[in-house]
Short mmCIF file of C-alpha atoms in Angstrom, two decimals:
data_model
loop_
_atom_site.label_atom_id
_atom_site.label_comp_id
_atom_site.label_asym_id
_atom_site.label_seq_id
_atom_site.Cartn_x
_atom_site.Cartn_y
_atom_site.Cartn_z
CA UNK A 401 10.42 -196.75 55.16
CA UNK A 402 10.05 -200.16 54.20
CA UNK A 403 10.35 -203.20 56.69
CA UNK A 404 13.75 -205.70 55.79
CA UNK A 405 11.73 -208.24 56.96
CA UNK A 406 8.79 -208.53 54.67
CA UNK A 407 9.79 -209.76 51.25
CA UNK A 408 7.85 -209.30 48.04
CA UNK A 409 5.82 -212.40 47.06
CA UNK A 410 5.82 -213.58 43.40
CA UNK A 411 1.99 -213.01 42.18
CA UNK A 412 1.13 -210.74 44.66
CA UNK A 413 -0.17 -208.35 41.49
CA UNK A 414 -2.35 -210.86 40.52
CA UNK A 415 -0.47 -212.78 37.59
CA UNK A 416 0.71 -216.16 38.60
CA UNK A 417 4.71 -216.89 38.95
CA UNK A 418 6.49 -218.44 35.48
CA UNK A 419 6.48 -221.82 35.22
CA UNK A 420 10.31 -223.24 35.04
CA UNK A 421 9.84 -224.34 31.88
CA UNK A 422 13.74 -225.71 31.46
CA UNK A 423 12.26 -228.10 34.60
CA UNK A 424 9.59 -229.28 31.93
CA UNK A 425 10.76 -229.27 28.79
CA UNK A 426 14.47 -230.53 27.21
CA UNK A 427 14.17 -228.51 23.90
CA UNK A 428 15.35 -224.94 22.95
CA UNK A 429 12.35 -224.60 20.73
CA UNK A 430 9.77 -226.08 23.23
CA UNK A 431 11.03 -223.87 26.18
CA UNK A 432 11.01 -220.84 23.74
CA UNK A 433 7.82 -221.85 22.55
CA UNK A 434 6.27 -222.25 26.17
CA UNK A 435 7.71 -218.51 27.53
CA UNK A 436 5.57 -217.11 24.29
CA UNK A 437 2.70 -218.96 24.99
CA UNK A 438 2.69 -218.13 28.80
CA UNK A 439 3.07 -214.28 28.09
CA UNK A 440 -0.01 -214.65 25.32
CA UNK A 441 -2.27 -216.03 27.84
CA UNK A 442 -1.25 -213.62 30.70
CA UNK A 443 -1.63 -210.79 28.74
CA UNK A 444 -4.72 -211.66 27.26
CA UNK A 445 -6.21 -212.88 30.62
CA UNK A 446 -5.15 -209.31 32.43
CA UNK A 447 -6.74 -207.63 29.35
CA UNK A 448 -10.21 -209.61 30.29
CA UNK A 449 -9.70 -208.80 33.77
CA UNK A 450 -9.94 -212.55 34.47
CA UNK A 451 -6.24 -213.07 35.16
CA UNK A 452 -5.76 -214.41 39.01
CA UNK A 453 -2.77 -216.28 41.01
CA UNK A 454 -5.10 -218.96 41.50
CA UNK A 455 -5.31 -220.01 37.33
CA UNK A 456 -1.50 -220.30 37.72
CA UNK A 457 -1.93 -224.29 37.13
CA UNK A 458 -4.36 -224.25 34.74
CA UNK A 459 -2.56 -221.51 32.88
CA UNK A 460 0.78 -224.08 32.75
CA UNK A 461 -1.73 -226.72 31.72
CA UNK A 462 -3.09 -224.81 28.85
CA UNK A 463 0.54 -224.09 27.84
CA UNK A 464 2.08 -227.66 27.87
CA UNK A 465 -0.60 -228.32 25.54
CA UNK A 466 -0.10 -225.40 23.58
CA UNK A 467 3.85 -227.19 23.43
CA UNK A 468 3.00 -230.42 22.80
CA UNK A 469 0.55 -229.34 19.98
CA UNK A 470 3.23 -227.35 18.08
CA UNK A 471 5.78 -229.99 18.24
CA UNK A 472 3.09 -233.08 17.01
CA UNK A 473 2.07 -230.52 14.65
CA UNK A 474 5.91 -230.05 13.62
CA UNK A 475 6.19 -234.02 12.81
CA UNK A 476 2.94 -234.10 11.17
CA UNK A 477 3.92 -231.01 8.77
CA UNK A 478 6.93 -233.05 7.70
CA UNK A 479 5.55 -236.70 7.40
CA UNK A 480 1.85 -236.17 6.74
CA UNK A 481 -0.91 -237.46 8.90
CA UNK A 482 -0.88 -241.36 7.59
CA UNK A 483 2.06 -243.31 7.74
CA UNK A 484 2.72 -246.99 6.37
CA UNK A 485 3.50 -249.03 8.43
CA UNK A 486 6.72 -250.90 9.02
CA UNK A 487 6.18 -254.50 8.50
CA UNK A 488 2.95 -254.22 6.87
CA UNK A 489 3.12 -251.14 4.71
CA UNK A 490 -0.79 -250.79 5.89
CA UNK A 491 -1.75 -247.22 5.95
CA UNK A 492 -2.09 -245.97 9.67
CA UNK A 493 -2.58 -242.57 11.61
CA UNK A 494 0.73 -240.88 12.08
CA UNK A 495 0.97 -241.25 16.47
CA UNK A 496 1.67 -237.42 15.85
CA UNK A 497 -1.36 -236.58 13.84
CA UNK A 498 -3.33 -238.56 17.38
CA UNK A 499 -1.04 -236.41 19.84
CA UNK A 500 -2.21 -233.33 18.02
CA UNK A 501 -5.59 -233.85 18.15
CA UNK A 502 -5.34 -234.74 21.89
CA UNK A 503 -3.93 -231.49 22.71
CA UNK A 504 -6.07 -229.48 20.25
CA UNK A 505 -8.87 -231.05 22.12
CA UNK A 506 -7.38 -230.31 25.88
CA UNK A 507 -6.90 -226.91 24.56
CA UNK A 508 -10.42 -226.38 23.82
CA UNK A 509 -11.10 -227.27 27.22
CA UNK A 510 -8.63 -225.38 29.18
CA UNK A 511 -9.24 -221.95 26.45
CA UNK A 512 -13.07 -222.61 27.76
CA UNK A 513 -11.77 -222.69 31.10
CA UNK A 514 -10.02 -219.69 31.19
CA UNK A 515 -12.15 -217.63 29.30
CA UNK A 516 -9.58 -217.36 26.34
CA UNK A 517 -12.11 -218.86 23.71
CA UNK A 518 -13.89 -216.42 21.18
CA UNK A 519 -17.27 -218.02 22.27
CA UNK A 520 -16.44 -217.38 26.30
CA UNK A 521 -14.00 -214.18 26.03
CA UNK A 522 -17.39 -211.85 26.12
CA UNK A 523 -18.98 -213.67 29.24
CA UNK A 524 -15.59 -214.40 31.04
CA UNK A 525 -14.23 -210.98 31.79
CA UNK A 526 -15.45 -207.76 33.04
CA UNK A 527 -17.79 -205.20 30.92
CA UNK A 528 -16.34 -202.19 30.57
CA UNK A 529 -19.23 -199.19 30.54
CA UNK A 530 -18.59 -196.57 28.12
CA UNK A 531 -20.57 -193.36 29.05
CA UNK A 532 -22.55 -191.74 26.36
CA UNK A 533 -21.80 -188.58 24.96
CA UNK A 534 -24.69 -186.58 25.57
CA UNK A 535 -26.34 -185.17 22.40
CA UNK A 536 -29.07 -182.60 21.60
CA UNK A 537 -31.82 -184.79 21.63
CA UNK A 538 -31.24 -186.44 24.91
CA UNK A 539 -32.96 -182.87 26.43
CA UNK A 540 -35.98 -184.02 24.95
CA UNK A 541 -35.57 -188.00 26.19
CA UNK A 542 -35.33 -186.97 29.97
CA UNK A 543 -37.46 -188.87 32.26
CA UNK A 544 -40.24 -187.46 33.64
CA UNK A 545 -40.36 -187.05 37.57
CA UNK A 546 -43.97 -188.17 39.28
#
């Protein structure tokens, strides 16, 4: 019998509570965007065993970046990465193309954080230890007892 007093707390498995995103971002796309994003980095973090209630923020920050990248990236895809400029028709970065490049660079950081990087994903989470099947020879291998 359970007591009606306790109630469950969110993250009490481990995996930090959803962000509202609808709080943070305006957009359809960017909200959509951010759920997707969140789940990818959950998953993969419980997968590493590295996943905790405490990366919660971290996790958020890695996703508004993740956002933000995808919708500079958006603008850049459709105008190209130098613009001319108004008055002076002087070529100049696209203030998209320098958003991107922000985030891809905050998303470095964060992925290194978390583990989520190719280069950190071995060292971050726990080994798993596969026992070996045991073959013939292995009778011959077996230490010898002093």
């Amino acid at each position: 019998m359970t007591d009606p007093t306790f109630a469950a707390i969110s993250g009490g498995d481990g995996t930090p509570p959803e962000p509202d995103w609808r709080s943070i971002f305006t957009e359809d796309d960017d909200i959509a965007c951010a759920t997707v994003q969140w789940g990818l980095v959950v998953r993969e973090m419980r997968d590493a065993s590295t996943l905790a209630v405490a990366n919660g923020h971290a996790i958020k920050r890695l996703v508004e970046f993740r956002v933000q990248y995808e919708r500079a990236a958006r603008q850049v895809a459709e105008s190209g990465p130098i613009l001319k400029a108004k008055r002076s028709r002087v070529p100049q970065y696209n203030p998209h193309w320098i958003v991107m490049r922000q985030a891809d660079d905050n998303i470095r950081v964060a992925e290194i954080e978390l583990g989520i990087s190719p280069l950190r994903r071995g060292k971050a989470g726990k080994v798993n230890r596969v026992k070996k099947a045991p073959r013939a020879a292995d009778a011959f291998l077996k230490p010898v007892s002093k």
